[in-house]
Amino acid sequence: MGQGSLQIGLTLCIVIGMVPVLGRYMARVFQGEKTLLDPFMKPIERGCLLLIGVGRKDDGYGGKSQTVGEYIRAVLYSNLIMGALVYLIIFYQRFLPWNPNDFDAPSWDILLHTVVSFVTNTGQQHYTGETTLSYFSQVAALGFLMFTSAATGLAVGIAFIRGLTGQKLGNFYVDVTRAITRIFLPISIMGAIALVFWGVPQTLADTLVVETLEGRTQYIARGPVASFEMIKMLGDNGGGFFGVNSAHPYENPNGATNLIETIAMIAIPASLIYTYGIFAKNMKQAWLLFWMVFVVFITLMWVTVGGEQQGNPQVNVILGLEQPNLEGKEIRLGWLQTSLWAVMTTATMSGAVNGMHDSLMPAGLFSTLSSLFLRIIWGGQGTGIAYLFTYLILTLFLMGLVVGRTPKLLGRKIERREIILASVVLLIYPIVVLIPSAMTLAYPVSLSGITNPGFHGISQVVYEYAAAGANNGSSLQGLNNNTLWWNLSTCLSMFAGRYIPMMAILLLADGISGKPKIPETAITLKTNSLLFTVATAGLIMILAMLAFLPVLALGPIAEGLQLAAGS
């Protein structure tokens, strides 16, 4: 316990120290300022942008700034084209190179689910990677989408920040290109080299066939894992090269790789708050929001660790001693590291797992589900900070009503249009989670595929749609989810949970950017105060959790009470 706590503390200290460095660097990248990578990346960026027809420099972003309609169309069209391309690559993978096992195309529904999952930066997997996809499909199809989908989310987040600070939205193609060349690609290369050094394989060799000591034949899957793993974690994609994800010893062999992957998972979402502070020239507000999110994260960590440390009371009675819950944990990593990872992967919308979430105690399920429901601790690539400020805008509106002041964000009025769009951003998620969950639970035999009856089965179903709607790829693996119903219904949740809020976010930012800035006066409601930050945290808990409180009560809370009662 002591060593594990020290490891968690060290990880969080590294994150806190990294945030100003990476946050400042991202601000320089997206403000068009010089960086050390300019001599290497500028020619590549220029070639890519000329190839897609973006070569002008009419503003400070390196390309002609788009209107909100152009920006939204660019997001949708580019994602549609990339999704279609990847669908074709996997469909014809049998005829393409790097297919040592001669894998054919999966069924149309699992293929559609896989493409939608990775193009929306979800990474939810209803298949086993090492027995379904060729190396070429893993690298050229899914690996390609892991870069572009993460860059899409980051570009939208930066456009949102620009809008809040009164600037033009920028150019989507320029932002995506810079996100890949200046952030995701260089960090992924360095991270992949570090993972190879610490034991993660990077090879195109065939599946290894060995004879065991018992005289049996064993097939050991391998492949270009290190490069896949790093962008999976850095881009918060979550989908694993192997079926058991980062619990597999080839994806995450030891404590060193676990540390690298954990920090990569949180690096960009946490640092974006600092990036906002630089754009807004308001570092006080940025740090207040950072510590607000950090405190909520630590609270969820405390709840999870407490539940796992106490263990299963019914098992402890049988054993005659109290021990932590070790079911579904990788002993080489430790149960504390699994607890940290479980909260962080749902808080960052990564979805990668280094242990089985289905084996978490009810307290852990409560924390992971709560992270998915909140979506702002730390949130997805770019979208997390957008959701955070959506809540902040609603807090401004409500506090303005209470104290009789006009709500203003960075000197710009918050009016009816902004409140409607903010409501759309926040309300679409409960719709894409609760409605399909209710439909599925209404038909427990034909649709649900629940392997654990009772309260845990409710958690399994809701978790699947909560992860899909939040674009988080994790799941409670006891659910039999590779069916036509699950593949198609979660596709709808992933698609709606990604693109409807994204369009509303861009419209919201564009509306605010076009408003004149009003000088602050003595009666202006200040957003960079501790009081306002606490009020924002309270409103987030009320709005986000009230919609899902019945689900939590019927799922992990009821399961915890049942275990405590010994029934």
XYZ file of C-alpha atoms in Angstrom:
567
model
C 0.000 0.000 0.000
C 2.798 2.414 0.929
C 4.803 1.846 -2.258
C 1.682 2.019 -4.413
C 0.614 5.298 -2.818
C 4.094 6.700 -3.450
C 3.812 5.688 -7.109
C 0.427 7.395 -7.438
C 1.758 10.535 -5.761
C 4.782 10.579 -8.073
C 2.548 10.168 -11.132
C 0.327 13.090 -10.126
C 3.349 15.286 -9.330
C 4.741 14.603 -12.814
C 1.382 15.540 -14.316
C 1.225 18.818 -12.369
C 4.769 19.704 -13.404
C 4.123 18.788 -17.028
C 0.936 20.868 -17.451
C 2.587 24.328 -17.793
C 5.240 22.992 -20.195
C 2.891 21.159 -22.552
C 0.135 23.747 -22.152
C 2.477 26.568 -23.150
C 3.826 24.552 -26.074
C 0.325 23.826 -27.427
C -0.534 27.512 -27.160
C 2.534 28.378 -29.259
C 1.613 25.746 -31.843
C -1.962 26.923 -32.317
C -1.120 30.625 -32.130
C 1.260 30.164 -35.051
C 4.392 31.017 -33.054
C 7.817 29.513 -33.700
C 8.753 26.185 -32.160
C 11.821 23.951 -32.292
C 10.076 21.672 -34.790
C 9.587 24.385 -37.429
C 12.551 23.401 -39.651
C 11.391 19.780 -39.795
C 7.623 20.081 -39.845
C 6.916 23.219 -41.876
C 7.718 21.605 -45.255
C 5.565 18.587 -44.360
C 2.685 20.800 -43.221
C 2.937 22.982 -46.322
C 2.795 19.930 -48.572
C -0.206 18.450 -46.752
C -2.129 21.723 -46.798
C -1.409 22.392 -50.463
C -2.572 18.864 -51.230
C -5.993 19.573 -49.701
C -6.174 23.092 -51.141
C -5.264 25.177 -48.092
C -2.331 27.353 -49.025
C -3.243 30.914 -48.186
C -2.102 32.850 -45.133
C -4.865 35.386 -44.597
C -4.622 35.353 -40.824
C -2.341 34.338 -38.003
C -3.218 30.665 -38.096
C -1.447 29.751 -41.341
C -4.585 29.405 -43.463
C -7.767 31.266 -44.320
C -9.976 31.336 -41.236
C -13.221 29.460 -41.810
C -16.737 30.479 -40.903
C -18.508 28.252 -38.407
C -20.451 26.567 -41.212
C -17.262 25.852 -43.137
C -15.569 24.548 -40.012
C -18.434 22.176 -39.205
C -18.601 20.912 -42.790
C -14.846 20.368 -42.778
C -15.141 18.258 -39.609
C -18.018 16.149 -40.927
C -16.769 15.674 -44.505
C -13.212 14.801 -43.482
C -14.396 12.304 -40.871
C -16.817 10.724 -43.345
C -14.109 10.307 -45.981
C -11.613 8.899 -43.481
C -14.198 6.479 -42.132
C -15.068 5.224 -45.625
C -11.383 4.762 -46.467
C -10.742 2.732 -43.315
C -13.863 0.638 -43.915
C -12.502 -0.327 -47.347
C -9.027 -1.122 -45.992
C -10.383 -3.536 -43.394
C -12.952 -4.995 -45.788
C -10.207 -5.863 -48.284
C -7.516 -6.690 -45.709
C -7.169 -10.240 -47.085
C -5.703 -8.827 -50.306
C -3.448 -6.248 -48.627
C 0.079 -6.706 -47.223
C 1.121 -7.454 -43.621
C -1.534 -10.108 -43.099
C 0.498 -13.121 -41.908
C -2.554 -14.921 -40.517
C -4.687 -14.419 -43.673
C -7.511 -12.724 -41.797
C -10.622 -12.055 -43.855
C -12.990 -9.123 -43.309
C -15.144 -9.281 -40.156
C -18.945 -9.224 -40.440
C -20.459 -5.983 -41.706
C -21.913 -4.939 -38.354
C -18.705 -5.415 -36.372
C -16.781 -3.670 -39.162
C -19.180 -0.715 -39.092
C -18.979 -0.552 -35.303
C -15.175 -0.612 -35.417
C -14.942 2.181 -37.986
C -17.459 4.413 -36.185
C -15.731 3.674 -32.889
C -12.287 4.789 -34.061
C -13.377 7.701 -36.240
C -15.209 9.163 -33.232
C -12.124 8.743 -30.997
C -13.997 6.170 -28.895
C -11.953 3.012 -29.385
C -14.743 0.752 -28.137
C -13.985 -2.797 -29.280
C -16.453 -5.630 -29.773
C -13.747 -7.767 -31.382
C -10.358 -9.241 -30.433
C -7.603 -7.441 -32.307
C -5.043 -10.252 -32.547
C -7.582 -12.669 -34.074
C -9.500 -10.234 -36.313
C -7.271 -7.622 -37.929
C -4.071 -7.798 -39.977
C -1.022 -5.734 -39.113
C -1.828 -3.453 -42.038
C -5.376 -2.887 -40.770
C -4.103 -2.197 -37.257
C -1.490 0.322 -38.432
C -2.753 1.871 -41.687
C -6.457 1.863 -40.768
C -6.934 2.087 -36.994
C -3.563 3.722 -36.358
C -4.380 6.375 -38.956
C -7.751 7.083 -37.319
C -6.200 7.277 -33.865
C -4.081 10.213 -35.054
C -6.787 11.978 -37.044
C -9.687 11.505 -34.613
C -7.618 12.793 -31.694
C -6.447 15.726 -33.831
C -10.068 16.455 -34.809
C -11.117 16.715 -31.164
C -8.110 18.866 -30.286
C -8.757 21.174 -33.256
C -12.376 21.680 -32.188
C -11.244 22.382 -28.626
C -8.778 25.010 -29.840
C -11.450 26.579 -32.077
C -13.734 26.737 -29.054
C -11.036 28.457 -26.982
C -10.449 30.959 -29.782
C -14.156 31.742 -29.931
C -14.390 32.286 -26.168
C -11.483 34.728 -26.325
C -12.986 36.755 -29.168
C -10.828 35.404 -32.001
C -11.796 33.786 -35.287
C -12.275 30.029 -35.157
C -9.277 29.377 -37.406
C -8.933 26.743 -40.100
C -9.814 23.130 -39.307
C -7.354 21.612 -41.778
C -4.486 23.741 -40.483
C -5.286 22.898 -36.873
C -5.574 19.164 -37.546
C -2.318 19.142 -39.485
C -0.460 21.013 -36.767
C -1.963 18.856 -34.042
C -0.566 15.763 -35.761
C 2.831 17.085 -36.876
C 3.676 19.214 -33.831
C 2.035 17.296 -30.958
C 0.827 13.748 -31.572
C 3.503 12.526 -33.981
C 6.677 13.718 -32.186
C 5.468 12.681 -28.728
C 4.278 9.324 -30.083
C 7.665 8.637 -31.689
C 9.535 9.378 -28.462
C 7.009 7.435 -26.399
C 7.087 4.413 -28.714
C 10.886 4.287 -28.503
C 10.637 4.357 -24.699
C 8.047 1.556 -24.746
C 10.271 -0.588 -26.975
C 13.155 0.009 -24.568
C 11.010 -1.206 -21.674
C 9.869 -4.374 -23.437
C 6.898 -3.610 -25.706
C 7.330 -5.417 -29.081
C 7.501 -3.602 -32.413
C 7.698 -6.181 -35.188
C 6.013 -7.365 -38.380
C 6.973 -10.998 -37.732
C 4.333 -13.722 -37.842
C 2.560 -15.156 -34.815
C 5.132 -17.098 -32.817
C 4.454 -20.845 -32.505
C 6.153 -22.569 -29.560
C 5.971 -25.918 -27.820
C 5.245 -25.695 -24.110
C 6.851 -27.795 -21.374
C 3.695 -29.898 -21.413
C 4.260 -30.751 -25.078
C 1.390 -28.589 -26.327
C 1.438 -25.987 -29.091
C 1.048 -22.338 -28.079
C 0.442 -19.412 -30.436
C 1.870 -16.086 -29.243
C 0.445 -13.063 -31.037
C 2.709 -10.085 -31.605
C 3.055 -7.185 -33.997
C 3.856 -3.442 -34.232
C 2.513 -2.888 -30.731
C 4.681 -0.046 -29.354
C 3.727 2.529 -32.009
C 0.066 1.540 -31.780
C 0.110 1.687 -27.983
C 1.604 5.154 -27.696
C -0.868 6.981 -29.936
C -3.638 4.930 -28.335
C -2.762 6.443 -24.963
C -1.699 9.936 -26.057
C -4.745 10.410 -28.278
C -7.119 8.921 -25.674
C -8.293 6.408 -28.263
C -8.346 3.454 -25.883
C -8.695 0.598 -28.354
C -6.045 -2.052 -27.751
C -3.840 -4.000 -30.164
C -4.815 -7.085 -28.143
C -8.221 -8.012 -26.791
C -7.323 -7.449 -23.133
C -5.875 -4.016 -23.925
C -3.202 -2.619 -21.605
C -3.611 -5.561 -19.241
C -1.706 -7.585 -21.855
C 2.004 -7.996 -21.003
C 2.969 -6.990 -24.551
C 1.071 -3.708 -24.336
C 2.022 -2.892 -20.753
C 4.711 -5.223 -19.402
C 5.878 -3.443 -16.232
C 5.682 -0.434 -13.945
C 7.785 1.774 -16.228
C 5.492 1.303 -19.229
C 2.479 1.717 -16.956
C 3.820 5.099 -15.805
C 4.503 6.257 -19.383
C 1.048 5.237 -20.574
C -0.722 6.756 -17.562
C 0.945 10.135 -18.039
C 0.333 10.033 -21.814
C -3.359 9.438 -21.128
C -3.823 12.638 -19.109
C -1.180 14.857 -20.713
C -3.196 16.791 -23.305
C -6.607 17.062 -21.548
C -5.008 18.439 -18.376
C -2.662 20.793 -20.229
C -5.444 22.287 -22.359
C -6.716 24.188 -19.317
C -3.342 25.936 -19.125
C -3.478 26.551 -22.883
C -6.821 28.296 -22.374
C -5.263 30.525 -19.716
C -2.632 31.695 -22.209
C -5.220 32.369 -24.934
C -7.476 34.239 -22.496
C -4.577 35.955 -20.676
C -6.224 34.797 -17.475
C -3.940 32.290 -15.749
C -5.707 32.753 -12.415
C -8.950 31.359 -13.796
C -7.088 28.544 -15.572
C -5.381 27.388 -12.370
C -8.623 27.640 -10.371
C -10.367 25.406 -12.914
C -7.399 23.026 -12.978
C -7.448 22.581 -9.195
C -11.234 22.236 -9.184
C -10.981 19.331 -11.615
C -8.002 17.920 -9.737
C -9.884 17.880 -6.427
C -12.849 16.035 -7.965
C -10.429 13.560 -9.564
C -8.685 12.921 -6.242
C -12.069 12.429 -4.564
C -13.080 9.773 -7.085
C -9.654 8.178 -6.655
C -10.154 8.059 -2.880
C -13.553 6.398 -3.277
C -12.163 3.781 -5.672
C -9.060 2.995 -3.615
C -11.158 2.704 -0.470
C -13.467 0.169 -2.079
C -10.655 -1.903 -3.575
C -8.599 -1.858 -0.373
C -11.535 -3.087 1.698
C -12.091 -5.920 -0.750
C -15.132 -8.121 -1.126
C -16.626 -8.623 2.355
C -18.149 -11.968 1.432
C -14.808 -13.288 0.167
C -13.044 -11.937 3.244
C -15.477 -13.790 5.516
C -14.664 -17.052 3.738
C -10.904 -16.428 3.958
C -11.081 -15.223 7.541
C -9.012 -12.086 6.808
C -9.400 -8.733 5.135
C -7.460 -8.239 1.919
C -7.732 -5.962 -1.133
C -9.843 -6.971 -4.091
C -7.370 -8.729 -6.405
C -9.876 -10.112 -8.899
C -9.264 -8.778 -12.405
C -5.966 -7.154 -11.414
C -2.513 -7.620 -12.915
C -0.235 -8.471 -9.981
C 2.815 -7.178 -11.864
C 1.212 -3.702 -11.742
C -0.602 -3.844 -8.392
C -4.198 -3.172 -7.412
C -3.492 0.491 -6.597
C -2.231 1.164 -10.112
C -5.365 -0.483 -11.510
C -7.485 1.796 -9.303
C -5.628 4.894 -10.533
C -5.884 3.761 -14.145
C -9.600 2.928 -13.896
C -10.491 6.424 -12.701
C -8.082 8.142 -15.099
C -9.198 6.227 -18.198
C -12.835 7.169 -17.588
C -11.950 10.711 -16.506
C -9.927 11.390 -19.676
C -12.304 9.481 -21.981
C -9.397 7.250 -22.973
C -11.095 3.899 -22.455
C -7.875 1.868 -22.226
C -7.791 -0.622 -19.342
C -4.976 -2.319 -17.420
C -7.371 -4.473 -15.408
C -10.938 -5.682 -15.749
C -13.471 -3.015 -14.784
C -16.110 -5.711 -14.448
C -14.189 -6.913 -11.367
C -14.134 -3.530 -9.627
C -15.924 -3.223 -6.313
C -19.158 -1.168 -6.355
C -17.246 1.904 -5.122
C -14.976 1.645 -8.174
C -17.963 1.244 -10.491
C -19.533 4.312 -8.882
C -16.391 6.367 -9.558
C -15.882 5.195 -13.133
C -19.532 5.722 -14.046
C -19.469 9.148 -12.369
C -16.407 10.107 -14.418
C -18.216 9.114 -17.602
C -21.322 11.052 -16.599
C -19.351 14.216 -15.737
C -17.097 14.184 -18.867
C -14.992 17.111 -17.638
C -12.483 15.310 -15.390
C -10.379 15.673 -17.455
C -12.519 14.993 -20.459
C -11.714 13.967 -24.022
C -9.251 15.491 -26.468
C -10.472 19.081 -26.856
C -14.065 18.266 -25.966
C -13.316 18.034 -22.237
C -12.447 21.710 -21.883
C -15.420 22.630 -24.092
C -17.799 20.743 -21.771
C -16.124 22.371 -18.759
C -16.771 25.853 -20.110
C -20.290 24.904 -21.119
C -20.983 24.257 -17.446
C -19.218 27.502 -16.597
C -21.473 29.418 -18.980
C -24.569 27.929 -17.342
C -23.163 28.846 -13.919
C -22.658 32.424 -15.115
C -26.236 32.560 -16.353
C -27.746 31.197 -13.127
C -25.585 33.331 -10.830
C -26.403 36.351 -12.944
C -30.097 35.685 -12.362
C -29.534 35.301 -8.628
C -27.555 38.514 -8.133
C -29.257 40.527 -10.876
C -26.220 41.039 -13.100
C -25.780 40.466 -16.819
C -23.728 37.292 -17.267
C -20.503 37.944 -19.194
C -17.627 35.618 -20.052
C -14.327 37.407 -20.698
C -16.284 40.623 -21.254
C -18.802 39.151 -23.716
C -22.495 38.769 -22.898
C -24.055 35.360 -22.421
C -27.559 35.499 -23.907
C -30.439 33.251 -24.965
C -28.683 31.663 -27.948
C -25.676 30.642 -25.885
C -27.848 29.067 -23.177
C -29.808 27.048 -25.763
C -26.606 25.724 -27.351
C -25.082 24.960 -23.954
C -28.229 23.022 -23.070
C -27.943 20.996 -26.283
C -24.338 20.130 -25.474
C -25.281 18.828 -22.032
C -28.661 17.215 -22.756
C -27.735 15.072 -25.748
C -25.589 12.788 -23.578
C -28.352 11.590 -21.202
C -30.520 10.932 -24.270
C -27.963 8.698 -26.001
C -27.284 6.813 -22.749
C -30.574 6.415 -20.909
C -32.965 5.727 -23.804
C -30.999 2.834 -25.378
C -30.213 1.499 -21.882
C -33.926 1.376 -21.061
C -34.697 -0.351 -24.367
C -31.974 -2.927 -23.770
C -32.959 -3.657 -20.179
C -36.572 -4.126 -21.309
C -35.457 -7.209 -23.256
C -32.893 -8.914 -20.986
C -32.783 -12.178 -22.958
C -32.964 -11.142 -26.608
C -30.956 -7.903 -26.453
C -28.966 -7.415 -23.265
C -26.627 -10.381 -23.150
C -26.209 -9.756 -19.421
C -23.974 -12.333 -17.766
C -24.479 -11.012 -14.231
C -28.113 -10.714 -13.149
C -29.286 -8.147 -10.651
C -27.797 -4.771 -9.897
C -24.456 -5.514 -11.558
C -26.242 -6.353 -14.807
C -27.822 -2.892 -14.820
C -24.359 -1.372 -14.409
C -23.066 -3.449 -17.318
C -25.711 -2.168 -19.726
C -25.585 1.476 -18.656
C -21.785 1.468 -18.643
C -21.697 0.280 -22.264
C -23.855 3.152 -23.501
C -22.268 5.674 -21.124
C -18.843 4.817 -22.537
C -20.134 4.919 -26.120
C -21.912 8.256 -25.715
C -18.909 9.806 -23.959
C -16.566 8.432 -26.667
C -14.795 6.294 -24.097
C -13.908 2.762 -25.195
C -13.925 0.934 -21.874
C -16.624 -1.530 -20.879
C -17.593 -4.101 -18.262
C -16.283 -7.155 -20.063
C -18.836 -9.555 -18.620
C -21.342 -8.211 -21.151
C -21.934 -10.239 -24.312
C -21.817 -7.207 -26.588
C -20.710 -8.580 -29.966
C -24.224 -8.832 -31.407
C -26.118 -6.978 -34.114
C -28.115 -5.001 -31.512
C -25.099 -3.880 -29.510
C -23.004 -3.060 -32.564
C -25.671 -0.870 -34.185
C -27.117 0.755 -31.069
C -23.713 1.758 -29.689
C -22.826 3.109 -33.148
C -25.716 5.549 -32.828
C -24.658 6.542 -29.314
C -21.055 7.101 -30.389
C -22.018 9.083 -33.475
C -24.595 11.299 -31.754
C -22.445 11.715 -28.651
C -19.562 12.936 -30.799
C -20.915 15.133 -33.551
C -24.061 16.778 -32.171
C -22.239 18.337 -29.166
C -19.289 19.177 -31.418
C -21.498 21.200 -33.759
C -23.202 22.937 -30.839
C -19.799 23.730 -29.292
C -18.581 25.379 -32.484
C -21.808 27.378 -32.887
C -21.536 28.457 -29.250
C -17.940 29.608 -29.691
C -18.749 31.431 -32.927
C -21.651 33.260 -31.294
C -19.512 34.451 -28.402
C -16.601 35.479 -30.641
C -18.850 37.849 -32.604
C -19.977 39.811 -29.548
C -18.320 43.124 -28.638
C -16.175 43.111 -25.534
C -17.640 45.155 -22.685
C -15.183 46.642 -20.180
C -15.419 45.244 -16.664
C -16.930 47.392 -13.922
C -17.194 47.102 -10.162
C -20.405 45.070 -10.466
C -19.117 42.641 -13.127
C -19.492 39.005 -12.053
C -15.906 37.748 -11.978
C -15.211 34.198 -13.141
C -11.657 33.998 -11.793
C -12.620 33.895 -8.133
C -12.634 30.986 -5.727
C -16.324 31.553 -4.950
C -17.348 31.292 -8.599
C -15.182 28.200 -9.089
C -16.840 26.477 -6.126
C -20.261 27.439 -7.502
C -19.290 25.967 -10.878
C -18.232 22.709 -9.216
C -21.552 22.554 -7.364
C -23.575 23.162 -10.518
C -21.615 20.496 -12.389
C -22.428 17.949 -9.702
C -26.091 18.906 -9.640
C -26.710 19.007 -13.401
C -24.537 16.055 -14.367
C -25.376 13.711 -11.531
C -29.108 14.328 -11.087
C -29.887 12.875 -14.501
C -27.994 9.695 -13.646
C -28.685 9.374 -9.918
C -31.398 6.699 -10.393
C -28.963 4.669 -12.512
C -26.267 4.915 -9.856
C -28.777 3.997 -7.153
C -29.974 0.907 -9.048
C -26.455 -0.092 -10.080
C -23.291 0.304 -7.977
C -24.958 1.799 -4.884
C -27.512 -1.013 -4.612
C -24.807 -3.601 -5.336
C -22.620 -2.160 -2.586
C -25.457 -2.274 -0.077
C -26.235 -5.837 -1.095
C -22.621 -6.915 -0.549
C -22.460 -5.147 2.800
C -25.651 -6.905 3.917
C -24.126 -10.255 2.970
C -26.952 -11.251 0.627
